[in-house]
Amino acid sequence: MKQLLLDVLAAPAPSLENYVAGPNTEALAALRALGPARAVYLWGPAGCGRTHLLRALSDRRDAVYLDSRSPVSAYRSVAQPDESSARPRLVAIDDLHLLDEPRLACVFSLYNRWRETAATDMALSLIVAGELAPGNLELREDLRTRLGWDLVFRLDVLSDAEKTDALARQAASRGLQLAPEVLNWILTHYERDMRQLAALLDALDHYSLAAKRPITVPLLRAMLAEQPHPSPNQSYSPLS
């Protein structure tokens, strides 16, 4: 059983289709309609889906996704590309609040490039995400101003009722029928990020099939107890 859980499949790749919008329908609609020469700044607390949306939008050949772990050279190549460099048509910058000064300087230059090319055939889409509203970020003022040049959306975390509904629908899509007490136990005792919850469903499905037992709270507890370091907040998702 332990080996089975270690080998469990990762949660589905982020997409606009599997993003559970909840109160964020306006932001999702704007991102679906996003075209060249548009810029969006998304902000909200951990678990609101910032990274999910940026990963989904940058899952194309002419797009680049960057975060605080990306090398400065990658930032420079999109902010000030030379003539021999491939020029992405969409740039997604995640976790702005974690970027250091060299990377922030590149984001500043990237906004300038976005505005300069807006009316040309080299126009690009720019999506930036951070934890706080522009006015609350500790940034140089000229960069803070640029974050509001186009669209700004606050993303909110799903309510418990919305998460319960989303979890039930994700389970149904896998052919699983989860009793209300199972759903309540998961949301009470387990990590509430929707990507991690989706990965937990996959693990639970595999475990139930291997054990040849229906999905119940005792089965869920048994699955988690078999982990090397059992924890109600253990994550099965590789995405940050």
PDB file of N, CA and C in Angstrom, residues 8 37 50 57 63 83 92 111 120 132 136 155 165 172 189-190 198 208 215 219 228 238:
ATOM      1  N   VAL A   8       1.475   7.489  -6.600  1.00  0.00           N
ATOM      2  CA  VAL A   8       0.184   8.018  -7.044  1.00  0.00           C
ATOM      3  C   VAL A   8       0.373   9.098  -8.102  1.00  0.00           C
ATOM      4  N   ALA A  37      -1.509  42.718 -26.097  1.00  0.00           N
ATOM      5  CA  ALA A  37      -1.472  44.107 -25.622  1.00  0.00           C
ATOM      6  C   ALA A  37      -2.321  44.332 -24.377  1.00  0.00           C
ATOM      7  N   ARG A  50      -3.739  31.783  -7.729  1.00  0.00           N
ATOM      8  CA  ARG A  50      -2.882  32.622  -8.575  1.00  0.00           C
ATOM      9  C   ARG A  50      -1.984  31.769  -9.473  1.00  0.00           C
ATOM     10  N   LEU A  57      -2.377  29.702 -18.186  1.00  0.00           N
ATOM     11  CA  LEU A  57      -2.238  30.647 -19.285  1.00  0.00           C
ATOM     12  C   LEU A  57      -0.901  30.505 -20.018  1.00  0.00           C
ATOM     13  N   ALA A  63       4.704  31.105 -24.798  1.00  0.00           N
ATOM     14  CA  ALA A  63       4.544  31.738 -23.484  1.00  0.00           C
ATOM     15  C   ALA A  63       5.697  31.366 -22.562  1.00  0.00           C
ATOM     16  N   GLU A  83      17.956  40.602 -30.788  1.00  0.00           N
ATOM     17  CA  GLU A  83      17.326  40.270 -32.061  1.00  0.00           C
ATOM     18  C   GLU A  83      17.316  38.776 -32.343  1.00  0.00           C
ATOM     19  N   ALA A  92       4.144  35.381 -18.004  1.00  0.00           N
ATOM     20  CA  ALA A  92       3.478  35.271 -16.711  1.00  0.00           C
ATOM     21  C   ALA A  92       4.515  35.366 -15.603  1.00  0.00           C
ATOM     22  N   TYR A 111       7.232  45.838 -18.274  1.00  0.00           N
ATOM     23  CA  TYR A 111       6.043  46.684 -18.421  1.00  0.00           C
ATOM     24  C   TYR A 111       6.277  47.772 -19.458  1.00  0.00           C
ATOM     25  N   THR A 120       1.843  47.393 -31.984  1.00  0.00           N
ATOM     26  CA  THR A 120       2.625  46.769 -33.047  1.00  0.00           C
ATOM     27  C   THR A 120       2.278  45.283 -33.165  1.00  0.00           C
ATOM     28  N   LEU A 132      -0.404  40.703  -2.480  1.00  0.00           N
ATOM     29  CA  LEU A 132      -1.035  41.922  -1.988  1.00  0.00           C
ATOM     30  C   LEU A 132      -1.464  42.832  -3.124  1.00  0.00           C
ATOM     31  N   ASN A 136      -0.231  47.994  -1.409  1.00  0.00           N
ATOM     32  CA  ASN A 136       0.318  47.430  -0.176  1.00  0.00           C
ATOM     33  C   ASN A 136       1.652  46.710  -0.373  1.00  0.00           C
ATOM     34  N   LEU A 155      -8.309  37.995  -6.130  1.00  0.00           N
ATOM     35  CA  LEU A 155      -8.798  36.621  -6.091  1.00  0.00           C
ATOM     36  C   LEU A 155      -9.080  36.232  -4.649  1.00  0.00           C
ATOM     37  N   ASP A 165     -18.669  21.568  -2.694  1.00  0.00           N
ATOM     38  CA  ASP A 165     -19.308  21.331  -3.983  1.00  0.00           C
ATOM     39  C   ASP A 165     -18.284  20.963  -5.045  1.00  0.00           C
ATOM     40  N   ALA A 172     -17.022  12.977  -8.508  1.00  0.00           N
ATOM     41  CA  ALA A 172     -17.969  12.404  -9.461  1.00  0.00           C
ATOM     42  C   ALA A 172     -17.333  12.232 -10.839  1.00  0.00           C
ATOM     43  N   HIS A 189     -10.012  18.190   8.218  1.00  0.00           N
ATOM     44  CA  HIS A 189      -8.718  17.695   8.683  1.00  0.00           C
ATOM     45  C   HIS A 189      -7.582  17.812   7.678  1.00  0.00           C
ATOM     46  N   TYR A 190      -7.898  18.153   6.427  1.00  0.00           N
ATOM     47  CA  TYR A 190      -6.870  18.067   5.394  1.00  0.00           C
ATOM     48  C   TYR A 190      -6.609  19.421   4.767  1.00  0.00           C
ATOM     49  N   ALA A 198      -7.454  17.607  -5.106  1.00  0.00           N
ATOM     50  CA  ALA A 198      -7.623  16.772  -6.292  1.00  0.00           C
ATOM     51  C   ALA A 198      -6.637  15.610  -6.271  1.00  0.00           C
ATOM     52  N   SER A 208      -8.481   2.748  -2.438  1.00  0.00           N
ATOM     53  CA  SER A 208      -9.738   2.021  -2.316  1.00  0.00           C
ATOM     54  C   SER A 208      -9.761   0.809  -3.241  1.00  0.00           C
ATOM     55  N   ILE A 215     -14.996   3.711  -0.136  1.00  0.00           N
ATOM     56  CA  ILE A 215     -14.377   4.897   0.464  1.00  0.00           C
ATOM     57  C   ILE A 215     -15.210   5.355   1.655  1.00  0.00           C
ATOM     58  N   LEU A 219     -11.408   4.247   6.035  1.00  0.00           N
ATOM     59  CA  LEU A 219     -10.456   3.940   4.963  1.00  0.00           C
ATOM     60  C   LEU A 219      -9.536   5.127   4.717  1.00  0.00           C
ATOM     61  N   PRO A 228       4.743   7.627   5.448  1.00  0.00           N
ATOM     62  CA  PRO A 228       5.953   7.615   6.281  1.00  0.00           C
ATOM     63  C   PRO A 228       5.908   8.637   7.406  1.00  0.00           C
ATOM     64  N   PRO A 238       2.589  18.063  -6.785  1.00  0.00           N
ATOM     65  CA  PRO A 238       3.932  18.574  -6.999  1.00  0.00           C
ATOM     66  C   PRO A 238       3.968  20.057  -7.265  1.00  0.00           C
TER      67      PRO A 238
END
